[in-house]
Amino acid sequence: MTRETGTDQVEHEPGAGTRTDFDTVVVLDFGSQYSQLIARRVREAGIYSVLLPWDTDWADIAPLAPKGVILSGGPASVYDAGAPSLPGWVLREQIPVLGICYGMQLLANAAGGAVSPADRREYGPATVEVTRPSPLFQGLPSSLDVWMSHGDHVAAAPPGYEEIASSPNAPIAGMSDGQRFGIQFHPEVGHTPLGRDILRNFLVDICGCRPDWTPEHFIESAVRQLREMVGEGRVLLGLSGGVDSSVAAALIHRAIGDRLTPVFVDNGLLRLGEAELVREVFGRTFGMNLVFADAKDRFLARLQGVVDPEEKRRIVGDVFIRVFEAEAERHGPFDFLAQGTLYPDVIESTAADTRAAVKIKTHHNVGGLPADLRFQLIEPLRYLFKDEVREVGRALGLPDEIVNRQPFPGPGLSVRIIGEVTSEDLDLLRRADAIVREEVDHLGADLRVWQYFAVLLPVHSVGVMGDYRTYGRVCAVRAVTSEDAMTADWARLPYEILARISNRIVNEVHGITRVVYDISSKPPATIEWE
């Protein structure tokens, strides 16, 4: 979230129809790899967006009172059997619509136009000529550099629609009936340089949205909703010391004050010095009565012999809740459990079906919660991206040492040890990870590295130290750049930094004899190894 963007607490699945205090634009997801990026671009324009499956019923959307609808791209062809179709309400309701790529083809097909395979599939840069004046292209040059990604195109515009843009391979690269617009190219990607201007024209000039969504407005709205939800109840919050739970704690504390009790659980899966740092920083920064629970032995006992990463996540989530329940008995009673769940957590944990994102992995605070959870769950950041959370944290007055912390997974180091988690391996990984963080931290903010850490592999490798043969573990170093963790690229760390990291780990962490660097991007890999 920039100073002019944000989101609110609208549920994705289920409960999509929660009313917001701000102008809303709905993005319907037809399976495009860019769907989340479209929603982000809307927010970056200072307007609230909600991303919903393509077949969401109007009854679930109507309470949002959307001022506009954006149809994402997608991998299907409109004439394929079983392809996602255009919901009837899109044409029925008098709401401005922008169809992007497959979304444009759906719009044309449903309104009586014709879609056919293009003579040449087009993936990459192209030039589009604006052929008729349109509010969508207001203030823009007549020739636009854009990014195409399609195999089909609109061969004939529907009755009542005019061609507004054209390209050599897509004669109808843009069309409109005055309220509904379709474009064959992708304005949401960086390779369309004026794409944000096109989106802003649609959002502000066509839909009439007010670009007034700021972190301050999010806080104001969230505080009001929290007070209404909690009433006179009490809230127990799991405070990890990371950005997400810290911002959630500050937000809830602003809403209900001392009726919030944050609990920091030392699960034995933390980074070197983490527990001590959290106790010191939060005692000084928050002015809250932080409850400290030492549960190291309990977590390690449950993880003994477990190698499956999904099982690790479920176990960590379950034990967290059991520890919270014990603390609730000790310090309660409590009515609510609060967490710092974010939008990427929700998207990646969505169960696989035909209308939603494929499940990638279970996040302990999304899919790992037990079925018999006795608290009512509060997740005030559930539909924020990480950068948006940082902006909210700054607006709440949190110090940089909290707001700028790199992300850390809820299951902690258990998903950075490939295989069984033991206290000995945790010790190795903590010391290696501390070296990685120390060396990268010395580079400062110029590298813009999103996340950097060590992973301990279940592999032994021969080495030599002095005149002695060694046979120790292999450590992988992972560093990525990203905006929101939905996609990520491996960081091009300077060779001298990588050399220093490798040299220090092998020499200072007895038991590790080899260091490798992970150069996988997301996708196809994920940021974490498990």
PDB file of N, CA and C in Angstrom, residues 163-218:
ATOM      1  N   GLU A 163     -14.890  -0.286 -32.378  1.00  0.00           N
ATOM      2  CA  GLU A 163     -13.453  -0.511 -32.232  1.00  0.00           C
ATOM      3  C   GLU A 163     -12.807   0.806 -31.787  1.00  0.00           C
ATOM      4  N   ILE A 164     -11.993   0.729 -30.730  1.00  0.00           N
ATOM      5  CA  ILE A 164     -11.323   1.940 -30.241  1.00  0.00           C
ATOM      6  C   ILE A 164      -9.806   1.822 -30.316  1.00  0.00           C
ATOM      7  N   ALA A 165      -9.289   0.619 -30.617  1.00  0.00           N
ATOM      8  CA  ALA A 165      -7.843   0.429 -30.746  1.00  0.00           C
ATOM      9  C   ALA A 165      -7.583  -0.761 -31.649  1.00  0.00           C
ATOM     10  N   SER A 166      -6.415  -0.735 -32.290  1.00  0.00           N
ATOM     11  CA  SER A 166      -6.088  -1.798 -33.228  1.00  0.00           C
ATOM     12  C   SER A 166      -4.590  -2.055 -33.216  1.00  0.00           C
ATOM     13  N   SER A 167      -4.213  -3.287 -33.563  1.00  0.00           N
ATOM     14  CA  SER A 167      -2.801  -3.637 -33.744  1.00  0.00           C
ATOM     15  C   SER A 167      -2.705  -4.541 -34.958  1.00  0.00           C
ATOM     16  N   PRO A 168      -1.515  -4.721 -35.537  1.00  0.00           N
ATOM     17  CA  PRO A 168      -1.387  -5.545 -36.739  1.00  0.00           C
ATOM     18  C   PRO A 168      -1.916  -6.955 -36.565  1.00  0.00           C
ATOM     19  N   ASN A 169      -1.757  -7.542 -35.373  1.00  0.00           N
ATOM     20  CA  ASN A 169      -2.183  -8.921 -35.166  1.00  0.00           C
ATOM     21  C   ASN A 169      -3.548  -9.018 -34.486  1.00  0.00           C
ATOM     22  N   ALA A 170      -4.069  -7.889 -34.027  1.00  0.00           N
ATOM     23  CA  ALA A 170      -5.380  -7.866 -33.376  1.00  0.00           C
ATOM     24  C   ALA A 170      -6.121  -6.636 -33.888  1.00  0.00           C
ATOM     25  N   PRO A 171      -6.789  -6.758 -35.033  1.00  0.00           N
ATOM     26  CA  PRO A 171      -7.467  -5.593 -35.619  1.00  0.00           C
ATOM     27  C   PRO A 171      -8.414  -4.904 -34.648  1.00  0.00           C
ATOM     28  N   ILE A 172      -9.036  -5.688 -33.759  1.00  0.00           N
ATOM     29  CA  ILE A 172      -9.855  -5.095 -32.707  1.00  0.00           C
ATOM     30  C   ILE A 172      -9.109  -5.322 -31.391  1.00  0.00           C
ATOM     31  N   ALA A 173      -8.183  -4.426 -31.097  1.00  0.00           N
ATOM     32  CA  ALA A 173      -7.402  -4.529 -29.852  1.00  0.00           C
ATOM     33  C   ALA A 173      -8.078  -3.798 -28.709  1.00  0.00           C
ATOM     34  N   GLY A 174      -9.143  -3.065 -29.024  1.00  0.00           N
ATOM     35  CA  GLY A 174      -9.925  -2.385 -28.008  1.00  0.00           C
ATOM     36  C   GLY A 174     -11.310  -2.126 -28.548  1.00  0.00           C
ATOM     37  N   MET A 175     -12.328  -2.224 -27.672  1.00  0.00           N
ATOM     38  CA  MET A 175     -13.708  -1.994 -28.097  1.00  0.00           C
ATOM     39  C   MET A 175     -14.496  -1.420 -26.938  1.00  0.00           C
ATOM     40  N   SER A 176     -15.623  -0.769 -27.260  1.00  0.00           N
ATOM     41  CA  SER A 176     -16.430  -0.165 -26.194  1.00  0.00           C
ATOM     42  C   SER A 176     -17.834   0.123 -26.698  1.00  0.00           C
ATOM     43  N   ASP A 177     -18.813   0.016 -25.783  1.00  0.00           N
ATOM     44  CA  ASP A 177     -20.170   0.478 -26.067  1.00  0.00           C
ATOM     45  C   ASP A 177     -20.489   1.733 -25.265  1.00  0.00           C
ATOM     46  N   GLY A 178     -19.447   2.338 -24.692  1.00  0.00           N
ATOM     47  CA  GLY A 178     -19.616   3.542 -23.902  1.00  0.00           C
ATOM     48  C   GLY A 178     -19.598   3.295 -22.412  1.00  0.00           C
ATOM     49  N   GLN A 179     -20.002   2.082 -21.979  1.00  0.00           N
ATOM     50  CA  GLN A 179     -19.968   1.727 -20.562  1.00  0.00           C
ATOM     51  C   GLN A 179     -19.102   0.506 -20.311  1.00  0.00           C
ATOM     52  N   ARG A 180     -19.034  -0.364 -21.305  1.00  0.00           N
ATOM     53  CA  ARG A 180     -18.225  -1.574 -21.188  1.00  0.00           C
ATOM     54  C   ARG A 180     -17.069  -1.467 -22.172  1.00  0.00           C
ATOM     55  N   PHE A 181     -15.891  -1.870 -21.693  1.00  0.00           N
ATOM     56  CA  PHE A 181     -14.673  -1.716 -22.474  1.00  0.00           C
ATOM     57  C   PHE A 181     -13.926  -3.045 -22.502  1.00  0.00           C
ATOM     58  N   GLY A 182     -13.308  -3.326 -23.627  1.00  0.00           N
ATOM     59  CA  GLY A 182     -12.474  -4.512 -23.738  1.00  0.00           C
ATOM     60  C   GLY A 182     -11.151  -4.146 -24.379  1.00  0.00           C
ATOM     61  N   ILE A 183     -10.064  -4.672 -23.845  1.00  0.00           N
ATOM     62  CA  ILE A 183      -8.742  -4.469 -24.438  1.00  0.00           C
ATOM     63  C   ILE A 183      -8.032  -5.813 -24.508  1.00  0.00           C
ATOM     64  N   GLN A 184      -7.347  -6.037 -25.626  1.00  0.00           N
ATOM     65  CA  GLN A 184      -6.699  -7.323 -25.845  1.00  0.00           C
ATOM     66  C   GLN A 184      -5.385  -7.447 -25.090  1.00  0.00           C
ATOM     67  N   PHE A 185      -4.799  -6.330 -24.702  1.00  0.00           N
ATOM     68  CA  PHE A 185      -3.489  -6.344 -24.058  1.00  0.00           C
ATOM     69  C   PHE A 185      -3.638  -6.250 -22.538  1.00  0.00           C
ATOM     70  N   HIS A 186      -2.497  -6.345 -21.841  1.00  0.00           N
ATOM     71  CA  HIS A 186      -2.484  -6.363 -20.373  1.00  0.00           C
ATOM     72  C   HIS A 186      -1.968  -5.030 -19.821  1.00  0.00           C
ATOM     73  N   PRO A 187      -2.845  -4.185 -19.305  1.00  0.00           N
ATOM     74  CA  PRO A 187      -2.399  -2.898 -18.755  1.00  0.00           C
ATOM     75  C   PRO A 187      -1.769  -3.029 -17.376  1.00  0.00           C
ATOM     76  N   GLU A 188      -1.969  -4.174 -16.730  1.00  0.00           N
ATOM     77  CA  GLU A 188      -1.515  -4.332 -15.347  1.00  0.00           C
ATOM     78  C   GLU A 188      -0.030  -4.653 -15.227  1.00  0.00           C
ATOM     79  N   VAL A 189       0.612  -5.093 -16.319  1.00  0.00           N
ATOM     80  CA  VAL A 189       2.011  -5.511 -16.233  1.00  0.00           C
ATOM     81  C   VAL A 189       2.941  -4.338 -16.524  1.00  0.00           C
ATOM     82  N   GLY A 190       4.137  -4.427 -15.996  1.00  0.00           N
ATOM     83  CA  GLY A 190       5.107  -3.351 -16.170  1.00  0.00           C
ATOM     84  C   GLY A 190       5.513  -3.136 -17.609  1.00  0.00           C
ATOM     85  N   HIS A 191       5.333  -4.174 -18.468  1.00  0.00           N
ATOM     86  CA  HIS A 191       5.725  -4.063 -19.872  1.00  0.00           C
ATOM     87  C   HIS A 191       4.742  -3.230 -20.691  1.00  0.00           C
ATOM     88  N   THR A 192       3.643  -2.811 -20.076  1.00  0.00           N
ATOM     89  CA  THR A 192       2.753  -1.830 -20.693  1.00  0.00           C
ATOM     90  C   THR A 192       2.985  -0.524 -19.948  1.00  0.00           C
ATOM     91  N   PRO A 193       3.895   0.326 -20.412  1.00  0.00           N
ATOM     92  CA  PRO A 193       4.355   1.480 -19.627  1.00  0.00           C
ATOM     93  C   PRO A 193       3.241   2.420 -19.173  1.00  0.00           C
ATOM     94  N   LEU A 194       2.213   2.609 -19.995  1.00  0.00           N
ATOM     95  CA  LEU A 194       1.125   3.526 -19.639  1.00  0.00           C
ATOM     96  C   LEU A 194      -0.111   2.762 -19.141  1.00  0.00           C
ATOM     97  N   GLY A 195       0.104   1.515 -18.769  1.00  0.00           N
ATOM     98  CA  GLY A 195      -1.017   0.683 -18.315  1.00  0.00           C
ATOM     99  C   GLY A 195      -1.709   1.223 -17.079  1.00  0.00           C
ATOM    100  N   ARG A 196      -0.939   1.770 -16.143  1.00  0.00           N
ATOM    101  CA  ARG A 196      -1.556   2.307 -14.927  1.00  0.00           C
ATOM    102  C   ARG A 196      -2.428   3.518 -15.243  1.00  0.00           C
ATOM    103  N   ASP A 197      -2.023   4.286 -16.260  1.00  0.00           N
ATOM    104  CA  ASP A 197      -2.836   5.434 -16.666  1.00  0.00           C
ATOM    105  C   ASP A 197      -4.161   4.964 -17.268  1.00  0.00           C
ATOM    106  N   ILE A 198      -4.099   3.894 -18.047  1.00  0.00           N
ATOM    107  CA  ILE A 198      -5.330   3.334 -18.622  1.00  0.00           C
ATOM    108  C   ILE A 198      -6.256   2.851 -17.514  1.00  0.00           C
ATOM    109  N   LEU A 199      -5.709   2.139 -16.542  1.00  0.00           N
ATOM    110  CA  LEU A 199      -6.524   1.661 -15.425  1.00  0.00           C
ATOM    111  C   LEU A 199      -7.098   2.821 -14.634  1.00  0.00           C
ATOM    112  N   ARG A 200      -6.276   3.855 -14.422  1.00  0.00           N
ATOM    113  CA  ARG A 200      -6.783   5.002 -13.668  1.00  0.00           C
ATOM    114  C   ARG A 200      -7.921   5.689 -14.417  1.00  0.00           C
ATOM    115  N   ASN A 201      -7.807   5.803 -15.734  1.00  0.00           N
ATOM    116  CA  ASN A 201      -8.897   6.378 -16.521  1.00  0.00           C
ATOM    117  C   ASN A 201     -10.186   5.589 -16.321  1.00  0.00           C
ATOM    118  N   PHE A 202     -10.059   4.264 -16.319  1.00  0.00           N
ATOM    119  CA  PHE A 202     -11.245   3.433 -16.114  1.00  0.00           C
ATOM    120  C   PHE A 202     -11.798   3.621 -14.703  1.00  0.00           C
ATOM    121  N   LEU A 203     -10.930   3.568 -13.712  1.00  0.00           N
ATOM    122  CA  LEU A 203     -11.371   3.600 -12.322  1.00  0.00           C
ATOM    123  C   LEU A 203     -11.955   4.942 -11.917  1.00  0.00           C
ATOM    124  N   VAL A 204     -11.282   6.021 -12.286  1.00  0.00           N
ATOM    125  CA  VAL A 204     -11.673   7.349 -11.820  1.00  0.00           C
ATOM    126  C   VAL A 204     -12.641   8.025 -12.786  1.00  0.00           C
ATOM    127  N   ASP A 205     -12.281   8.092 -14.064  1.00  0.00           N
ATOM    128  CA  ASP A 205     -13.093   8.848 -15.019  1.00  0.00           C
ATOM    129  C   ASP A 205     -14.335   8.084 -15.470  1.00  0.00           C
ATOM    130  N   ILE A 206     -14.217   6.772 -15.633  1.00  0.00           N
ATOM    131  CA  ILE A 206     -15.347   5.981 -16.132  1.00  0.00           C
ATOM    132  C   ILE A 206     -16.215   5.463 -14.989  1.00  0.00           C
ATOM    133  N   CYS A 207     -15.577   4.865 -13.968  1.00  0.00           N
ATOM    134  CA  CYS A 207     -16.340   4.321 -12.837  1.00  0.00           C
ATOM    135  C   CYS A 207     -16.722   5.395 -11.815  1.00  0.00           C
ATOM    136  N   GLY A 208     -15.973   6.493 -11.807  1.00  0.00           N
ATOM    137  CA  GLY A 208     -16.259   7.546 -10.840  1.00  0.00           C
ATOM    138  C   GLY A 208     -15.799   7.239  -9.434  1.00  0.00           C
ATOM    139  N   CYS A 209     -14.800   6.383  -9.299  1.00  0.00           N
ATOM    140  CA  CYS A 209     -14.287   6.034  -7.972  1.00  0.00           C
ATOM    141  C   CYS A 209     -13.468   7.182  -7.385  1.00  0.00           C
ATOM    142  N   ARG A 210     -13.549   7.328  -6.077  1.00  0.00           N
ATOM    143  CA  ARG A 210     -12.738   8.317  -5.371  1.00  0.00           C
ATOM    144  C   ARG A 210     -11.426   7.664  -4.951  1.00  0.00           C
ATOM    145  N   PRO A 211     -10.292   8.191  -5.390  1.00  0.00           N
ATOM    146  CA  PRO A 211      -8.999   7.609  -4.987  1.00  0.00           C
ATOM    147  C   PRO A 211      -8.582   8.121  -3.613  1.00  0.00           C
ATOM    148  N   ASP A 212      -9.377   7.770  -2.613  1.00  0.00           N
ATOM    149  CA  ASP A 212      -9.150   8.326  -1.277  1.00  0.00           C
ATOM    150  C   ASP A 212      -8.814   7.253  -0.238  1.00  0.00           C
ATOM    151  N   TRP A 213      -8.400   6.077  -0.707  1.00  0.00           N
ATOM    152  CA  TRP A 213      -8.095   5.003   0.237  1.00  0.00           C
ATOM    153  C   TRP A 213      -6.642   5.101   0.673  1.00  0.00           C
ATOM    154  N   THR A 214      -6.413   5.364   1.945  1.00  0.00           N
ATOM    155  CA  THR A 214      -5.072   5.542   2.494  1.00  0.00           C
ATOM    156  C   THR A 214      -4.900   4.638   3.698  1.00  0.00           C
ATOM    157  N   PRO A 215      -3.666   4.431   4.151  1.00  0.00           N
ATOM    158  CA  PRO A 215      -3.480   3.656   5.377  1.00  0.00           C
ATOM    159  C   PRO A 215      -4.270   4.228   6.547  1.00  0.00           C
ATOM    160  N   GLU A 216      -4.328   5.552   6.642  1.00  0.00           N
ATOM    161  CA  GLU A 216      -5.068   6.177   7.739  1.00  0.00           C
ATOM    162  C   GLU A 216      -6.552   5.820   7.672  1.00  0.00           C
ATOM    163  N   HIS A 217      -7.101   5.795   6.459  1.00  0.00           N
ATOM    164  CA  HIS A 217      -8.508   5.434   6.309  1.00  0.00           C
ATOM    165  C   HIS A 217      -8.729   3.964   6.638  1.00  0.00           C
ATOM    166  N   PHE A 218      -7.767   3.121   6.241  1.00  0.00           N
ATOM    167  CA  PHE A 218      -7.882   1.709   6.611  1.00  0.00           C
ATOM    168  C   PHE A 218      -7.921   1.554   8.130  1.00  0.00           C
TER     169      PHE A 218
END
